[in-house]
Amino acid sequence: MDFIPQHDRCPLCQADQLRTFQAYASDMSGAVRVNIVECRRCVFAWQYPLGRNEQQSVEFFETVYADEEQAPSEYFTSEYKRKIAQLEYEFVAGLPEKGKTLLDIGAGPGIFAEVAAEHGRTVTAVDPALDVERLQKKPSITAIKGTVDSIQPEQLFDVVTMWDVIEHTTDPVAQILKAKQRLREGGWLVLETGNYKSAFRVHKGPRHWMYQVEHRWYFSPESLKKLLQKTGFSECIFSDRMLRPGWTGSADYKGPSARRTVKSILKDPFHLPQHLSRYISLLNVKNWDRAGIEIFAIAARAPKVEA
């Protein structure tokens, strides 16, 4: 599958029914914008042209992991990351698998790797910006500063995780296939990413936090499941909640509030067309699967080889 960002065709469904717009990059200070292309047919989106190349991204994350004060949001702080990691591990632990080996691709500062190791897993953590020294004294963790290609080719795992990674990759298909090659028969690939087909993303428009210089791809549960199936995965399991501390919402979206829309119009009547357009867009969102979840997690099973 030729999965590269283009301006004239959707890499997922190949449709040419596209729209382009600029959104505000939430990971940058000031009014920095990113160029977004969205497929009108399947509501998949991507950044084009790219705001940063791979090396610039590595340098950015090395700075953030080394100094939390440089982080653009609370998401990068150790305390919050550990809370997230606990929820992420609960999702992994609930999968129907018995193996103990786990590969965390795009491990970031290694906090999920630490949590998984604390629960008895033997973990390999790999990331181009990983602080290896911080994890060296953890006996159940092998820390590698690099990519999945840095791991011995014969080494296989029961579970491979990519938490908030797929949206950063240059080629999502290639990354998924590399992860698949590291799985034992019947092993699980677990991914998490922002939900482009979420009600709150539509409500916030071009100022939603999902739009970032570092985010190259914008998946929905539907589009990522389709990509996993195209790359040879079979059974898929979604988390029924958003794996973030304090989340108390619902996966289903019941639709926009007419009362709130009227209040917004009365408060700001000069932008009546925008209010009505947002209301109509949110009515359509009611039909989207898991539109109440802003960040979703999916586990996909590698097929077992039949004798």
mmCIF file with all atom_site columns, C-alpha atoms in Angstrom, residues 39-213:
data_model
loop_
_atom_site.group_PDB
_atom_site.id
_atom_site.type_symbol
_atom_site.label_atom_id
_atom_site.label_alt_id
_atom_site.label_comp_id
_atom_site.label_asym_id
_atom_site.label_entity_id
_atom_site.label_seq_id
_atom_site.pdbx_PDB_ins_code
_atom_site.Cartn_x
_atom_site.Cartn_y
_atom_site.Cartn_z
_atom_site.occupancy
_atom_site.B_iso_or_equiv
_atom_site.pdbx_formal_charge
_atom_site.auth_seq_id
_atom_site.auth_comp_id
_atom_site.auth_asym_id
_atom_site.auth_atom_id
_atom_site.pdbx_PDB_model_num
ATOM 1   C CA . CYS A 1 39  ? -10.890 13.113  2.712  1.00 0.00 ? 39  CYS A CA 1
ATOM 2   C CA . ARG A 1 40  ? -14.579 13.926  2.404  1.00 0.00 ? 40  ARG A CA 1
ATOM 3   C CA . ARG A 1 41  ? -15.447 10.292  1.683  1.00 0.00 ? 41  ARG A CA 1
ATOM 4   C CA . CYS A 1 42  ? -13.849 8.482   4.655  1.00 0.00 ? 42  CYS A CA 1
ATOM 5   C CA . VAL A 1 43  ? -13.049 11.458  6.951  1.00 0.00 ? 43  VAL A CA 1
ATOM 6   C CA . PHE A 1 44  ? -9.381  10.529  7.182  1.00 0.00 ? 44  PHE A CA 1
ATOM 7   C CA . ALA A 1 45  ? -6.916  13.423  7.402  1.00 0.00 ? 45  ALA A CA 1
ATOM 8   C CA . TRP A 1 46  ? -3.208  14.101  7.183  1.00 0.00 ? 46  TRP A CA 1
ATOM 9   C CA . GLN A 1 47  ? -0.678  16.916  7.254  1.00 0.00 ? 47  GLN A CA 1
ATOM 10  C CA . TYR A 1 48  ? 0.593   18.152  3.882  1.00 0.00 ? 48  TYR A CA 1
ATOM 11  C CA . PRO A 1 49  ? 3.162   19.481  3.434  1.00 0.00 ? 49  PRO A CA 1
ATOM 12  C CA . LEU A 1 50  ? 4.909   18.296  6.605  1.00 0.00 ? 50  LEU A CA 1
ATOM 13  C CA . GLY A 1 51  ? 5.965   20.901  9.136  1.00 0.00 ? 51  GLY A CA 1
ATOM 14  C CA . ARG A 1 52  ? 8.983   18.902  10.364 1.00 0.00 ? 52  ARG A CA 1
ATOM 15  C CA . ASN A 1 53  ? 11.138  16.080  9.066  1.00 0.00 ? 53  ASN A CA 1
ATOM 16  C CA . GLU A 1 54  ? 12.018  12.981  11.121 1.00 0.00 ? 54  GLU A CA 1
ATOM 17  C CA . GLN A 1 55  ? 15.306  14.331  12.492 1.00 0.00 ? 55  GLN A CA 1
ATOM 18  C CA . GLN A 1 56  ? 13.688  17.572  13.621 1.00 0.00 ? 56  GLN A CA 1
ATOM 19  C CA . SER A 1 57  ? 11.031  15.518  15.424 1.00 0.00 ? 57  SER A CA 1
ATOM 20  C CA . VAL A 1 58  ? 13.667  13.457  17.244 1.00 0.00 ? 58  VAL A CA 1
ATOM 21  C CA . GLU A 1 59  ? 15.423  16.636  18.388 1.00 0.00 ? 59  GLU A CA 1
ATOM 22  C CA . PHE A 1 60  ? 12.116  18.091  19.582 1.00 0.00 ? 60  PHE A CA 1
ATOM 23  C CA . PHE A 1 61  ? 11.265  15.058  21.731 1.00 0.00 ? 61  PHE A CA 1
ATOM 24  C CA . GLU A 1 62  ? 14.793  14.736  23.105 1.00 0.00 ? 62  GLU A CA 1
ATOM 25  C CA . THR A 1 63  ? 14.424  18.280  24.441 1.00 0.00 ? 63  THR A CA 1
ATOM 26  C CA . VAL A 1 64  ? 10.980  17.602  25.926 1.00 0.00 ? 64  VAL A CA 1
ATOM 27  C CA . TYR A 1 65  ? 11.985  14.324  27.632 1.00 0.00 ? 65  TYR A CA 1
ATOM 28  C CA . ALA A 1 66  ? 15.149  15.872  29.057 1.00 0.00 ? 66  ALA A CA 1
ATOM 29  C CA . ASP A 1 67  ? 13.390  18.930  30.510 1.00 0.00 ? 67  ASP A CA 1
ATOM 30  C CA . GLU A 1 68  ? 9.691   18.752  31.381 1.00 0.00 ? 68  GLU A CA 1
ATOM 31  C CA . GLU A 1 69  ? 9.567   22.534  31.646 1.00 0.00 ? 69  GLU A CA 1
ATOM 32  C CA . GLN A 1 70  ? 10.005  22.631  27.864 1.00 0.00 ? 70  GLN A CA 1
ATOM 33  C CA . ALA A 1 71  ? 6.950   20.424  27.371 1.00 0.00 ? 71  ALA A CA 1
ATOM 34  C CA . PRO A 1 72  ? 4.018   21.986  25.483 1.00 0.00 ? 72  PRO A CA 1
ATOM 35  C CA . SER A 1 73  ? 1.403   20.358  27.758 1.00 0.00 ? 73  SER A CA 1
ATOM 36  C CA . GLU A 1 74  ? 0.753   18.402  30.975 1.00 0.00 ? 74  GLU A CA 1
ATOM 37  C CA . TYR A 1 75  ? 0.774   15.219  28.896 1.00 0.00 ? 75  TYR A CA 1
ATOM 38  C CA . PHE A 1 76  ? 4.595   15.141  28.991 1.00 0.00 ? 76  PHE A CA 1
ATOM 39  C CA . THR A 1 77  ? 5.004   15.416  32.765 1.00 0.00 ? 77  THR A CA 1
ATOM 40  C CA . SER A 1 78  ? 6.175   12.256  34.550 1.00 0.00 ? 78  SER A CA 1
ATOM 41  C CA . GLU A 1 79  ? 3.337   12.235  37.095 1.00 0.00 ? 79  GLU A CA 1
ATOM 42  C CA . TYR A 1 80  ? 0.617   12.482  34.458 1.00 0.00 ? 80  TYR A CA 1
ATOM 43  C CA . LYS A 1 81  ? 2.338   10.022  32.119 1.00 0.00 ? 81  LYS A CA 1
ATOM 44  C CA . ARG A 1 82  ? 2.447   7.435   34.909 1.00 0.00 ? 82  ARG A CA 1
ATOM 45  C CA . LYS A 1 83  ? -1.300  7.809   35.522 1.00 0.00 ? 83  LYS A CA 1
ATOM 46  C CA . ILE A 1 84  ? -1.915  7.312   31.820 1.00 0.00 ? 84  ILE A CA 1
ATOM 47  C CA . ALA A 1 85  ? 0.433   4.320   31.733 1.00 0.00 ? 85  ALA A CA 1
ATOM 48  C CA . GLN A 1 86  ? -1.494  2.612   34.524 1.00 0.00 ? 86  GLN A CA 1
ATOM 49  C CA . LEU A 1 87  ? -4.722  2.883   32.500 1.00 0.00 ? 87  LEU A CA 1
ATOM 50  C CA . GLU A 1 88  ? -2.972  1.737   29.341 1.00 0.00 ? 88  GLU A CA 1
ATOM 51  C CA . TYR A 1 89  ? -1.573  -1.288  31.118 1.00 0.00 ? 89  TYR A CA 1
ATOM 52  C CA . GLU A 1 90  ? -5.039  -2.206  32.426 1.00 0.00 ? 90  GLU A CA 1
ATOM 53  C CA . PHE A 1 91  ? -6.211  -2.384  28.816 1.00 0.00 ? 91  PHE A CA 1
ATOM 54  C CA . VAL A 1 92  ? -3.272  -4.631  27.862 1.00 0.00 ? 92  VAL A CA 1
ATOM 55  C CA . ALA A 1 93  ? -3.819  -6.845  30.910 1.00 0.00 ? 93  ALA A CA 1
ATOM 56  C CA . GLY A 1 94  ? -7.433  -7.380  29.873 1.00 0.00 ? 94  GLY A CA 1
ATOM 57  C CA . LEU A 1 95  ? -6.519  -8.920  26.525 1.00 0.00 ? 95  LEU A CA 1
ATOM 58  C CA . PRO A 1 96  ? -6.921  -12.699 26.098 1.00 0.00 ? 96  PRO A CA 1
ATOM 59  C CA . GLU A 1 97  ? -3.187  -13.511 26.093 1.00 0.00 ? 97  GLU A CA 1
ATOM 60  C CA . LYS A 1 98  ? -0.889  -15.256 28.562 1.00 0.00 ? 98  LYS A CA 1
ATOM 61  C CA . GLY A 1 99  ? 2.575   -14.203 27.434 1.00 0.00 ? 99  GLY A CA 1
ATOM 62  C CA . LYS A 1 100 ? 4.853   -11.954 29.439 1.00 0.00 ? 100 LYS A CA 1
ATOM 63  C CA . THR A 1 101 ? 7.121   -10.374 26.813 1.00 0.00 ? 101 THR A CA 1
ATOM 64  C CA . LEU A 1 102 ? 6.270   -6.879  25.633 1.00 0.00 ? 102 LEU A CA 1
ATOM 65  C CA . LEU A 1 103 ? 7.826   -4.501  23.119 1.00 0.00 ? 103 LEU A CA 1
ATOM 66  C CA . ASP A 1 104 ? 6.999   -0.806  23.533 1.00 0.00 ? 104 ASP A CA 1
ATOM 67  C CA . ILE A 1 105 ? 7.709   1.027   20.269 1.00 0.00 ? 105 ILE A CA 1
ATOM 68  C CA . GLY A 1 106 ? 7.973   4.784   20.607 1.00 0.00 ? 106 GLY A CA 1
ATOM 69  C CA . ALA A 1 107 ? 8.506   4.383   24.341 1.00 0.00 ? 107 ALA A CA 1
ATOM 70  C CA . GLY A 1 108 ? 9.062   8.097   24.946 1.00 0.00 ? 108 GLY A CA 1
ATOM 71  C CA . PRO A 1 109 ? 10.595  8.581   28.395 1.00 0.00 ? 109 PRO A CA 1
ATOM 72  C CA . GLY A 1 110 ? 9.976   4.880   29.193 1.00 0.00 ? 110 GLY A CA 1
ATOM 73  C CA . ILE A 1 111 ? 7.251   5.333   31.790 1.00 0.00 ? 111 ILE A CA 1
ATOM 74  C CA . PHE A 1 112 ? 4.847   2.773   30.314 1.00 0.00 ? 112 PHE A CA 1
ATOM 75  C CA . ALA A 1 113 ? 7.755   0.322   30.109 1.00 0.00 ? 113 ALA A CA 1
ATOM 76  C CA . GLU A 1 114 ? 8.380   0.855   33.825 1.00 0.00 ? 114 GLU A CA 1
ATOM 77  C CA . VAL A 1 115 ? 4.721   0.264   34.708 1.00 0.00 ? 115 VAL A CA 1
ATOM 78  C CA . ALA A 1 116 ? 4.557   -2.894  32.578 1.00 0.00 ? 116 ALA A CA 1
ATOM 79  C CA . ALA A 1 117 ? 7.752   -4.213  34.193 1.00 0.00 ? 117 ALA A CA 1
ATOM 80  C CA . GLU A 1 118 ? 6.311   -3.531  37.651 1.00 0.00 ? 118 GLU A CA 1
ATOM 81  C CA . HIS A 1 119 ? 3.425   -5.836  36.691 1.00 0.00 ? 119 HIS A CA 1
ATOM 82  C CA . GLY A 1 120 ? 5.765   -8.713  35.855 1.00 0.00 ? 120 GLY A CA 1
ATOM 83  C CA . ARG A 1 121 ? 6.368   -8.109  32.153 1.00 0.00 ? 121 ARG A CA 1
ATOM 84  C CA . THR A 1 122 ? 9.739   -8.506  30.466 1.00 0.00 ? 122 THR A CA 1
ATOM 85  C CA . VAL A 1 123 ? 9.897   -5.285  28.451 1.00 0.00 ? 123 VAL A CA 1
ATOM 86  C CA . THR A 1 124 ? 11.947  -3.958  25.573 1.00 0.00 ? 124 THR A CA 1
ATOM 87  C CA . ALA A 1 125 ? 11.540  -0.192  25.185 1.00 0.00 ? 125 ALA A CA 1
ATOM 88  C CA . VAL A 1 126 ? 12.675  1.485   21.970 1.00 0.00 ? 126 VAL A CA 1
ATOM 89  C CA . ASP A 1 127 ? 12.543  5.132   20.954 1.00 0.00 ? 127 ASP A CA 1
ATOM 90  C CA . PRO A 1 128 ? 14.848  7.425   18.923 1.00 0.00 ? 128 PRO A CA 1
ATOM 91  C CA . ALA A 1 129 ? 14.770  9.946   21.802 1.00 0.00 ? 129 ALA A CA 1
ATOM 92  C CA . LEU A 1 130 ? 14.865  7.472   24.725 1.00 0.00 ? 130 LEU A CA 1
ATOM 93  C CA . ASP A 1 131 ? 16.977  8.334   27.782 1.00 0.00 ? 131 ASP A CA 1
ATOM 94  C CA . VAL A 1 132 ? 18.630  4.917   28.093 1.00 0.00 ? 132 VAL A CA 1
ATOM 95  C CA . GLU A 1 133 ? 20.580  5.749   31.259 1.00 0.00 ? 133 GLU A CA 1
ATOM 96  C CA . ARG A 1 134 ? 17.376  6.326   33.225 1.00 0.00 ? 134 ARG A CA 1
ATOM 97  C CA . LEU A 1 135 ? 16.230  2.740   32.547 1.00 0.00 ? 135 LEU A CA 1
ATOM 98  C CA . GLN A 1 136 ? 19.545  0.890   32.718 1.00 0.00 ? 136 GLN A CA 1
ATOM 99  C CA . LYS A 1 137 ? 19.103  -0.158  36.355 1.00 0.00 ? 137 LYS A CA 1
ATOM 100 C CA . LYS A 1 138 ? 15.705  -1.733  35.668 1.00 0.00 ? 138 LYS A CA 1
ATOM 101 C CA . PRO A 1 139 ? 16.450  -5.495  35.348 1.00 0.00 ? 139 PRO A CA 1
ATOM 102 C CA . SER A 1 140 ? 13.213  -6.322  33.531 1.00 0.00 ? 140 SER A CA 1
ATOM 103 C CA . ILE A 1 141 ? 13.662  -3.579  30.911 1.00 0.00 ? 141 ILE A CA 1
ATOM 104 C CA . THR A 1 142 ? 15.917  -3.552  27.873 1.00 0.00 ? 142 THR A CA 1
ATOM 105 C CA . ALA A 1 143 ? 16.212  0.070   26.740 1.00 0.00 ? 143 ALA A CA 1
ATOM 106 C CA . ILE A 1 144 ? 17.212  0.867   23.152 1.00 0.00 ? 144 ILE A CA 1
ATOM 107 C CA . LYS A 1 145 ? 17.722  4.339   21.745 1.00 0.00 ? 145 LYS A CA 1
ATOM 108 C CA . GLY A 1 146 ? 16.736  3.769   18.140 1.00 0.00 ? 146 GLY A CA 1
ATOM 109 C CA . THR A 1 147 ? 13.926  2.216   16.132 1.00 0.00 ? 147 THR A CA 1
ATOM 110 C CA . VAL A 1 148 ? 12.357  -1.228  15.915 1.00 0.00 ? 148 VAL A CA 1
ATOM 111 C CA . ASP A 1 149 ? 15.051  -2.047  13.329 1.00 0.00 ? 149 ASP A CA 1
ATOM 112 C CA . SER A 1 150 ? 17.604  -1.841  16.168 1.00 0.00 ? 150 SER A CA 1
ATOM 113 C CA . ILE A 1 151 ? 16.206  -5.009  17.779 1.00 0.00 ? 151 ILE A CA 1
ATOM 114 C CA . GLN A 1 152 ? 17.625  -8.430  16.939 1.00 0.00 ? 152 GLN A CA 1
ATOM 115 C CA . PRO A 1 153 ? 15.579  -9.783  14.000 1.00 0.00 ? 153 PRO A CA 1
ATOM 116 C CA . GLU A 1 154 ? 14.851  -13.132 15.640 1.00 0.00 ? 154 GLU A CA 1
ATOM 117 C CA . GLN A 1 155 ? 13.400  -11.584 18.805 1.00 0.00 ? 155 GLN A CA 1
ATOM 118 C CA . LEU A 1 156 ? 9.597   -11.941 19.045 1.00 0.00 ? 156 LEU A CA 1
ATOM 119 C CA . PHE A 1 157 ? 7.088   -10.679 21.605 1.00 0.00 ? 157 PHE A CA 1
ATOM 120 C CA . ASP A 1 158 ? 3.661   -11.572 22.953 1.00 0.00 ? 158 ASP A CA 1
ATOM 121 C CA . VAL A 1 159 ? 2.495   -7.952  22.885 1.00 0.00 ? 159 VAL A CA 1
ATOM 122 C CA . VAL A 1 160 ? 3.719   -4.925  20.934 1.00 0.00 ? 160 VAL A CA 1
ATOM 123 C CA . THR A 1 161 ? 2.471   -1.492  21.998 1.00 0.00 ? 161 THR A CA 1
ATOM 124 C CA . MET A 1 162 ? 2.551   1.866   20.238 1.00 0.00 ? 162 MET A CA 1
ATOM 125 C CA . TRP A 1 163 ? 1.031   4.500   22.511 1.00 0.00 ? 163 TRP A CA 1
ATOM 126 C CA . ASP A 1 164 ? 0.400   7.767   20.664 1.00 0.00 ? 164 ASP A CA 1
ATOM 127 C CA . VAL A 1 165 ? 2.943   6.821   18.023 1.00 0.00 ? 165 VAL A CA 1
ATOM 128 C CA . ILE A 1 166 ? 1.148   6.046   14.765 1.00 0.00 ? 166 ILE A CA 1
ATOM 129 C CA . GLU A 1 167 ? 0.177   9.690   14.191 1.00 0.00 ? 167 GLU A CA 1
ATOM 130 C CA . HIS A 1 168 ? 3.866   10.681  14.299 1.00 0.00 ? 168 HIS A CA 1
ATOM 131 C CA . THR A 1 169 ? 5.231   8.138   11.844 1.00 0.00 ? 169 THR A CA 1
ATOM 132 C CA . THR A 1 170 ? 6.305   8.983   8.324  1.00 0.00 ? 170 THR A CA 1
ATOM 133 C CA . ASP A 1 171 ? 4.784   5.759   6.965  1.00 0.00 ? 171 ASP A CA 1
ATOM 134 C CA . PRO A 1 172 ? 2.087   4.177   9.190  1.00 0.00 ? 172 PRO A CA 1
ATOM 135 C CA . VAL A 1 173 ? 1.772   1.054   7.044  1.00 0.00 ? 173 VAL A CA 1
ATOM 136 C CA . ALA A 1 174 ? 5.498   0.322   7.186  1.00 0.00 ? 174 ALA A CA 1
ATOM 137 C CA . GLN A 1 175 ? 5.468   0.874   10.958 1.00 0.00 ? 175 GLN A CA 1
ATOM 138 C CA . ILE A 1 176 ? 2.535   -1.494  11.483 1.00 0.00 ? 176 ILE A CA 1
ATOM 139 C CA . LEU A 1 177 ? 4.150   -4.175  9.330  1.00 0.00 ? 177 LEU A CA 1
ATOM 140 C CA . LYS A 1 178 ? 7.422   -3.896  11.263 1.00 0.00 ? 178 LYS A CA 1
ATOM 141 C CA . ALA A 1 179 ? 5.498   -4.260  14.516 1.00 0.00 ? 179 ALA A CA 1
ATOM 142 C CA . LYS A 1 180 ? 3.663   -7.278  13.100 1.00 0.00 ? 180 LYS A CA 1
ATOM 143 C CA . GLN A 1 181 ? 6.981   -8.959  12.248 1.00 0.00 ? 181 GLN A CA 1
ATOM 144 C CA . ARG A 1 182 ? 7.904   -8.759  15.949 1.00 0.00 ? 182 ARG A CA 1
ATOM 145 C CA . LEU A 1 183 ? 4.802   -10.602 17.163 1.00 0.00 ? 183 LEU A CA 1
ATOM 146 C CA . ARG A 1 184 ? 4.502   -14.265 17.976 1.00 0.00 ? 184 ARG A CA 1
ATOM 147 C CA . GLU A 1 185 ? 1.620   -16.141 16.381 1.00 0.00 ? 185 GLU A CA 1
ATOM 148 C CA . GLY A 1 186 ? -1.602  -14.861 17.895 1.00 0.00 ? 186 GLY A CA 1
ATOM 149 C CA . GLY A 1 187 ? 0.176   -11.955 19.592 1.00 0.00 ? 187 GLY A CA 1
ATOM 150 C CA . TRP A 1 188 ? -1.410  -8.547  20.039 1.00 0.00 ? 188 TRP A CA 1
ATOM 151 C CA . LEU A 1 189 ? -0.514  -5.159  18.575 1.00 0.00 ? 189 LEU A CA 1
ATOM 152 C CA . VAL A 1 190 ? -1.923  -2.329  20.708 1.00 0.00 ? 190 VAL A CA 1
ATOM 153 C CA . LEU A 1 191 ? -2.192  1.207   19.347 1.00 0.00 ? 191 LEU A CA 1
ATOM 154 C CA . GLU A 1 192 ? -3.534  4.453   20.747 1.00 0.00 ? 192 GLU A CA 1
ATOM 155 C CA . THR A 1 193 ? -4.114  7.723   18.919 1.00 0.00 ? 193 THR A CA 1
ATOM 156 C CA . GLY A 1 194 ? -6.402  10.735  18.771 1.00 0.00 ? 194 GLY A CA 1
ATOM 157 C CA . ASN A 1 195 ? -9.870  10.172  17.325 1.00 0.00 ? 195 ASN A CA 1
ATOM 158 C CA . TYR A 1 196 ? -10.350 12.431  14.327 1.00 0.00 ? 196 TYR A CA 1
ATOM 159 C CA . LYS A 1 197 ? -14.021 11.442  14.201 1.00 0.00 ? 197 LYS A CA 1
ATOM 160 C CA . SER A 1 198 ? -14.728 12.662  17.729 1.00 0.00 ? 198 SER A CA 1
ATOM 161 C CA . ALA A 1 199 ? -17.453 15.153  18.565 1.00 0.00 ? 199 ALA A CA 1
ATOM 162 C CA . PHE A 1 200 ? -15.104 17.428  20.488 1.00 0.00 ? 200 PHE A CA 1
ATOM 163 C CA . ARG A 1 201 ? -12.684 17.655  17.573 1.00 0.00 ? 201 ARG A CA 1
ATOM 164 C CA . VAL A 1 202 ? -15.538 18.744  15.320 1.00 0.00 ? 202 VAL A CA 1
ATOM 165 C CA . HIS A 1 203 ? -16.824 21.164  17.976 1.00 0.00 ? 203 HIS A CA 1
ATOM 166 C CA . LYS A 1 204 ? -13.437 22.856  18.457 1.00 0.00 ? 204 LYS A CA 1
ATOM 167 C CA . GLY A 1 205 ? -12.689 23.010  14.743 1.00 0.00 ? 205 GLY A CA 1
ATOM 168 C CA . PRO A 1 206 ? -9.193  24.165  13.699 1.00 0.00 ? 206 PRO A CA 1
ATOM 169 C CA . ARG A 1 207 ? -8.248  24.960  17.324 1.00 0.00 ? 207 ARG A CA 1
ATOM 170 C CA . HIS A 1 208 ? -8.540  21.395  18.600 1.00 0.00 ? 208 HIS A CA 1
ATOM 171 C CA . TRP A 1 209 ? -5.468  20.096  20.464 1.00 0.00 ? 209 TRP A CA 1
ATOM 172 C CA . MET A 1 210 ? -5.123  17.210  18.009 1.00 0.00 ? 210 MET A CA 1
ATOM 173 C CA . TYR A 1 211 ? -3.672  19.503  15.368 1.00 0.00 ? 211 TYR A CA 1
ATOM 174 C CA . GLN A 1 212 ? 0.066   19.577  15.985 1.00 0.00 ? 212 GLN A CA 1
ATOM 175 C CA . VAL A 1 213 ? 3.237   20.028  13.969 1.00 0.00 ? 213 VAL A CA 1
#
